[in-house]
Coordinates of C-alpha atoms and ligand atoms in Angstrom, one line a residue:
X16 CA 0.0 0.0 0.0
X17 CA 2.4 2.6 1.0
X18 CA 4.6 1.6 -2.3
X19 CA 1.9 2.3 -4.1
X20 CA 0.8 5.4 -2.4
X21 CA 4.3 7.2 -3.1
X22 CA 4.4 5.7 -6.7
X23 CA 1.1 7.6 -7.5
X24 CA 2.2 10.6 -5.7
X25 CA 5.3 10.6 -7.6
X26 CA 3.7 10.9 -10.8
X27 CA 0.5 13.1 -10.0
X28 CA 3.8 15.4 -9.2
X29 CA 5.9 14.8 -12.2
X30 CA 2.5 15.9 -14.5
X31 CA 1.6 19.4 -12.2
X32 CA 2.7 22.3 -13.9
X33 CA 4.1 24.0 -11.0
X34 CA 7.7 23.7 -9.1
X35 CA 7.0 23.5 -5.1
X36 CA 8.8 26.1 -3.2
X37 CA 9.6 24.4 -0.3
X38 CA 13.3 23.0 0.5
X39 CA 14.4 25.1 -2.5
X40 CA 17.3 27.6 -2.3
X41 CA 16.7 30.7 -4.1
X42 CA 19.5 32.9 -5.1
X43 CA 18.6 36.7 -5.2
X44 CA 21.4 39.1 -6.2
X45 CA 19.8 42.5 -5.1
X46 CA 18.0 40.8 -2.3
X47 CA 18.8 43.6 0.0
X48 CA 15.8 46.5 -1.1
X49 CA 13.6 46.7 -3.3
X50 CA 11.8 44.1 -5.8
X51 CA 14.6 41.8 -4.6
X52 CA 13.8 42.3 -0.9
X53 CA 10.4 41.9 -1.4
X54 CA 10.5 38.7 -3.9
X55 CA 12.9 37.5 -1.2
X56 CA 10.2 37.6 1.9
X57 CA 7.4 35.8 -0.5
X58 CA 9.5 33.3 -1.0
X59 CA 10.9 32.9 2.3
X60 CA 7.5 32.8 3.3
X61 CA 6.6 30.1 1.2
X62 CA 9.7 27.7 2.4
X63 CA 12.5 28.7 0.4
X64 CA 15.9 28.9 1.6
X65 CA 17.0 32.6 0.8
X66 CA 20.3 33.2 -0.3
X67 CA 20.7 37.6 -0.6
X68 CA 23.5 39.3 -2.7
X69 CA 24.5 42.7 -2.2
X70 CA 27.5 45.3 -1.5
X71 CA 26.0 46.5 2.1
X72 CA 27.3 44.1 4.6
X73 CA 25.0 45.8 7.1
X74 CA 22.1 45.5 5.4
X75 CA 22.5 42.1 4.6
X76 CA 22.7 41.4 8.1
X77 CA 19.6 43.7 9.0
X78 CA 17.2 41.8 6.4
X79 CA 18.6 38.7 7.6
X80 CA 17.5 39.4 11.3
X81 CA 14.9 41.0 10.8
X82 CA 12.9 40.4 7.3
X83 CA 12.6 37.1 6.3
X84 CA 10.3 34.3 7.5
X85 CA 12.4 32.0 9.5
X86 CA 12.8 28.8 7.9
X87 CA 10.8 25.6 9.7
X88 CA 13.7 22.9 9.2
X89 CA 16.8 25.0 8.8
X90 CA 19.3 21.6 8.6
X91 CA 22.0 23.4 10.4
X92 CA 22.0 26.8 9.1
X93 CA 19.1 29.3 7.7
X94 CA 19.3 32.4 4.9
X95 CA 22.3 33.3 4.3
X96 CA 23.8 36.6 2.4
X97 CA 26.9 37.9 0.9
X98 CA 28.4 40.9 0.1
X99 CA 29.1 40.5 -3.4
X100 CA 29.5 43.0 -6.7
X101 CA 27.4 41.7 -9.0
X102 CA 29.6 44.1 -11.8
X103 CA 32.7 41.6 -10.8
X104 CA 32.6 38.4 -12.4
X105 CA 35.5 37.1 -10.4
X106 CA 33.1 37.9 -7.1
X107 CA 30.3 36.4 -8.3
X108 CA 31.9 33.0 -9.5
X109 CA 33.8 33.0 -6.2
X110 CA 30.0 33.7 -4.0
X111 CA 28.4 31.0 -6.3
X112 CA 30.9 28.1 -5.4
X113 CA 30.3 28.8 -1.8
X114 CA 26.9 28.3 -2.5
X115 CA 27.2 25.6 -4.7
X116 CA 28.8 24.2 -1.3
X117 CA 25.8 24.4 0.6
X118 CA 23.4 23.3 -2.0
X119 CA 22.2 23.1 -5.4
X120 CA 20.2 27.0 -6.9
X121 CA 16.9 26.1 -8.1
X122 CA 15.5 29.6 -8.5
X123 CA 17.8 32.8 -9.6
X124 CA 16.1 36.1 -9.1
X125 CA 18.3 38.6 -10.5
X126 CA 16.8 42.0 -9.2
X127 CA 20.3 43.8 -8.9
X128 CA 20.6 46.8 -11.2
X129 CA 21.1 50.7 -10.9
X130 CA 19.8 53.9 -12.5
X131 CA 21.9 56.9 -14.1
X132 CA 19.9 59.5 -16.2
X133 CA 20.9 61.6 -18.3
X134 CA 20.6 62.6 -21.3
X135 CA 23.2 60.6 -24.1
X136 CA 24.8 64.0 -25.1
X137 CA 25.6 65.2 -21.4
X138 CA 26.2 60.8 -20.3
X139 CA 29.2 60.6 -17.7
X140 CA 31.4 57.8 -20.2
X141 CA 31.9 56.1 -15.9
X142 CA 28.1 56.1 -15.4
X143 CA 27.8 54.7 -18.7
X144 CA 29.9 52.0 -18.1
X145 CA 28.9 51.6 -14.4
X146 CA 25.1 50.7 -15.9
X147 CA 26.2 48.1 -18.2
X148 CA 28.9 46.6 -16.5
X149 CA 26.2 46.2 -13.5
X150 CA 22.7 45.8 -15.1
X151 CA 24.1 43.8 -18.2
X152 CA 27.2 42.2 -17.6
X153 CA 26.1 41.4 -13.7
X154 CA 22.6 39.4 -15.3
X155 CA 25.1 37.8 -17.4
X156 CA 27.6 36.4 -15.0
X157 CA 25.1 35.1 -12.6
X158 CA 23.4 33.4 -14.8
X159 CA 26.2 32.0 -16.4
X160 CA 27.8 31.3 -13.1
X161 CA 24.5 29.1 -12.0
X162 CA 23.5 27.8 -15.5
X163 CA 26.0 25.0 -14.9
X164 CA 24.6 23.9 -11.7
X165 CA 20.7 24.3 -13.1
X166 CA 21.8 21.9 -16.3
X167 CA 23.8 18.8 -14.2
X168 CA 20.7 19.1 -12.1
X169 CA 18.1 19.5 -14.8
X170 CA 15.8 21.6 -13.1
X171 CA 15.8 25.0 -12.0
X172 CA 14.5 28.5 -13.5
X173 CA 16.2 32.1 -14.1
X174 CA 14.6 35.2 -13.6
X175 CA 16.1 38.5 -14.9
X176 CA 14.7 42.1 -14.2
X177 CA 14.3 44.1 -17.1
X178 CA 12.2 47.1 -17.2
X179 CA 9.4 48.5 -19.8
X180 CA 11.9 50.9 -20.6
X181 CA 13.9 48.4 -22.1
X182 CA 10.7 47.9 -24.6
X183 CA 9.9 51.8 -25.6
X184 CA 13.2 53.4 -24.2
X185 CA 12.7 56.6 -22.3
X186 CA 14.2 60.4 -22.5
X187 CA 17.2 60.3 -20.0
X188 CA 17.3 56.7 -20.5
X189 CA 19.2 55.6 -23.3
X190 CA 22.4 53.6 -21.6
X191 CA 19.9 52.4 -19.0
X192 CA 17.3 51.4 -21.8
X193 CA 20.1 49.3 -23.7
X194 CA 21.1 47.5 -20.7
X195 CA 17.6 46.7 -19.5
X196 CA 16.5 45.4 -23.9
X197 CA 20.2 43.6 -23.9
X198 CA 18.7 41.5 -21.1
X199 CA 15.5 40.4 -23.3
X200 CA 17.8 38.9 -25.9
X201 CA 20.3 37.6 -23.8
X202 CA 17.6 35.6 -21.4
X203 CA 15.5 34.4 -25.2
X204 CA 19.0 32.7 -26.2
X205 CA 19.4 31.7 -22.5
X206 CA 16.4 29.9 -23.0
X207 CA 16.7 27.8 -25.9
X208 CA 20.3 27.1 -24.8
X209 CA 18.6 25.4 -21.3
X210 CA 15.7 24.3 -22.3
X211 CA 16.3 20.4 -23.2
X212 CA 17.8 20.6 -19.3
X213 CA 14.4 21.4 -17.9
X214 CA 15.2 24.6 -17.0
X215 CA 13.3 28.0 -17.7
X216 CA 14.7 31.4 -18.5
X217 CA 12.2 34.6 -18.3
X218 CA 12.1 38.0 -17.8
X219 CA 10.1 40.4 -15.9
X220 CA 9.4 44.2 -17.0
X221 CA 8.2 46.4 -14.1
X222 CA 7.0 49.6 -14.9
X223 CA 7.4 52.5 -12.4
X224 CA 7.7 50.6 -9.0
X225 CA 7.8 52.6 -5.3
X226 CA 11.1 51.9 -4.3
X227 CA 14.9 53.6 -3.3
X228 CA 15.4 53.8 -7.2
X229 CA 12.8 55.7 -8.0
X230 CA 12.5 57.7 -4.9
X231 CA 14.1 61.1 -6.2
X232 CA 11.9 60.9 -9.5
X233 CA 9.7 64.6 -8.8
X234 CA 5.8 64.5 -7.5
X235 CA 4.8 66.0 -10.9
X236 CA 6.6 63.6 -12.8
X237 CA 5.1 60.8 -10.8
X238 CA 1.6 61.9 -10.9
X239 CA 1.9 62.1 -14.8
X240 CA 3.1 58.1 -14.6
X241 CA 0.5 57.5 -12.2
X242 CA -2.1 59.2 -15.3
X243 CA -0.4 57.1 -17.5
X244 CA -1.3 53.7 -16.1
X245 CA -4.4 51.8 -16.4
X246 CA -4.6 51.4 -12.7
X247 CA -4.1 54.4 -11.7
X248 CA -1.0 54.0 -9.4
X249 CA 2.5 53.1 -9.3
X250 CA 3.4 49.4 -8.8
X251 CA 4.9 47.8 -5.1
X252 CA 7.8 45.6 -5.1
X253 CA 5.2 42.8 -3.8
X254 CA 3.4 43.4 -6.9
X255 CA 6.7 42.5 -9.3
X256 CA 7.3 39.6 -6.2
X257 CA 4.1 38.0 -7.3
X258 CA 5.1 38.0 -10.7
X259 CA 8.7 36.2 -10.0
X260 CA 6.5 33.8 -8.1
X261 CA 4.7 32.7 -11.1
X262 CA 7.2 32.6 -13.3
X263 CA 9.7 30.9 -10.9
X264 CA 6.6 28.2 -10.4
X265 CA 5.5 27.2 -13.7
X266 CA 7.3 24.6 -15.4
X267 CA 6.3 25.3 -19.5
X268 CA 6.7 28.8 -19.9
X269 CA 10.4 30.0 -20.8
X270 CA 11.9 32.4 -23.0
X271 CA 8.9 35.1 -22.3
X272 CA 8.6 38.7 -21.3
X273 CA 6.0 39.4 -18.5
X274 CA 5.4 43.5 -18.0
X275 CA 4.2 44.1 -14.4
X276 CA 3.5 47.9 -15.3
X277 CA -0.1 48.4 -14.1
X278 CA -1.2 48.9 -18.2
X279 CA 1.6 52.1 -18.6
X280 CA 2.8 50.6 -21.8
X281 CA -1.0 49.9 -23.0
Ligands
LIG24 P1 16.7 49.4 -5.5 O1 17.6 50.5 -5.8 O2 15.6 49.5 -4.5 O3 17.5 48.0 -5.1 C1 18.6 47.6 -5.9 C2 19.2 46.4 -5.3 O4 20.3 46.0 -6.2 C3 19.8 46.6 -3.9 O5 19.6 45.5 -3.2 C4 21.3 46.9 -4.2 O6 22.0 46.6 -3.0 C5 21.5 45.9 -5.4 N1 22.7 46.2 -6.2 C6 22.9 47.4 -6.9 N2 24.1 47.3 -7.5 C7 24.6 46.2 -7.1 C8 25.9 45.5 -7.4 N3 26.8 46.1 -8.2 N4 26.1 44.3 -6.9 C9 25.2 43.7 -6.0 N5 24.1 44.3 -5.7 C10 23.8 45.5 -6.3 O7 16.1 49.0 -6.9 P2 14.7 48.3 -7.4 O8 14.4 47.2 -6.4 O9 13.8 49.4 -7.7 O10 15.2 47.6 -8.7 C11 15.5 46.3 -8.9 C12 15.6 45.9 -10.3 O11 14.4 46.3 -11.0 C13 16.7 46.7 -11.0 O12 17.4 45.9 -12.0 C14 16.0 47.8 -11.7 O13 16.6 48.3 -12.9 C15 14.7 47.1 -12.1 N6 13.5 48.0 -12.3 C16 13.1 48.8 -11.3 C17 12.0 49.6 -11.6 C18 11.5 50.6 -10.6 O14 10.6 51.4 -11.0 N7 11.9 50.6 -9.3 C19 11.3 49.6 -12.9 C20 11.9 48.7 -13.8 C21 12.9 47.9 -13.5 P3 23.4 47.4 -2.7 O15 23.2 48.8 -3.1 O16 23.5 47.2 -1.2 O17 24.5 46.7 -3.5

């Protein structure tokens, strides 16, 4: 009987469409604020072993301590963070062996990225390459640095953190815009590359979201976004979490765009 009960169970969950949550590790460079911060409490909350990357050591700590749901069978250690540059490929293969240590990644959440606007003209050339090297070549690195443990396991699924403005670009925007559209391609060829593994590859384009990034953005220019949207306000970082849940659940989608922008790009 019991044989029998586990075979069944077995394949009622080989033929659901959705990944469980629990007794996962989910890696989360930019974990620390933001979208990444609040994708990394859902899915704390839902059993998920968090791992946070970020350059604050102090914040790291504080949203260890203080923000995530405490794991129910921590098997000798809980969350854990590091303070890593996600713009430093040689610190982000070095962070992802230590956590290959620990365990195998099944979800990647990569929400770490930064902001510099200005208009192309008037572009600091350091910004410029601060943005890329960061929002580009950071997505890049920790996917590839992960990819490798996702395929030998033949399960897993990437999330990258693009933005709308990487769709329809934006005045101001231009170096930020090309990192953010680079991402779209990169994660489409990601996909096809992984797919035969099991594993997924999307995206996720937030419109304007209330968080430290968009904080210094004027009320008058936030009202005219807020017009802008179908729903009539900006987005929260739990609503893009939601999103990353979804797509970090479900098994046959990969290769795909999902814009969490409330209808601005309607
Ligand atoms: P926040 O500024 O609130 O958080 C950014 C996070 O990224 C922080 O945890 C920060 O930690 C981390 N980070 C930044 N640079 C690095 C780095 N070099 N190495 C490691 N970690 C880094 O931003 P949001 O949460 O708003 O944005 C998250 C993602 O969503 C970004 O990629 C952003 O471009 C994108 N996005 C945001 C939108 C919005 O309206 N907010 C809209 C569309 C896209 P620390 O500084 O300690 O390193």
């Amino acid at each position: 009987h019991t044989r029998c009960f586990s075979a069944c169970s077995a394949t009622a969950k080989d033929a659901s469409g959705s990944r469980p949550l629990a007794n996962t590790l989910t890696l989360i460079p930019g974990g620390t604020r933001g979208i990444g911060l609040a994708t990394a409490k859902l899915f704390a909350s839902q059993g998920s072993r968090i791992v946070l990357l970020g350059r604050d050591q102090d914040r790291i700590q504080r949203v260890l301590q203080y923000e995530l749901t405490p794991l129910d069978s921590a098997e000798g250690f809980g969350h854990l963070g590091y303070q890593c540059d996600v713009s430093k490929q040689g610190e982000i293969e070095k962070t992802i062996k230590e956590v290959n240590k620990i365990s195998p990644i099944d979800f990647l959440i990569h929400s770490a990225g930064i902001a510099r606007d200005s208009l192309l003209i008037a572009h600091g050339s350091e910004d410029m390459a601060n943005v890329i090297m960061t929002n580009l070549m950071g997505t890049m690195w920790t996917n590839k640095a992960v990819a490798k443990g996702m395929m030998r396991q033949k399960k897993g699924a990437i999330i990258n953190i693009s933005s709308v403005v990487g769709i329809q670009g934006n005045i101001g925007q231009s170096v930020y815009s090309a990192s953010k559209s680079a991402i779209i391609g990169f994660s489409k060829s990601l996909a096809k590359e992984l797919g035969s593994r099991g594993v997924t590859v999307n995206v996720i384009a937030p419109g304007y979201i209330d968080t430290d990034m968009t904080s210094t953005i004027s009320e008058d220019r936030k009202k005219d976004i807020v017009s802008r949207t179908s729903l009539g306000r900006l987005g929260t970082p739990e609503d893009v979490a939601e999103a990353a849940l979804f797509l970090a659940k479900a098994k046959f989608i990969t290769g795909q765009v999902l814009v969490v922008d409330g209808g601005l790009s309607l």
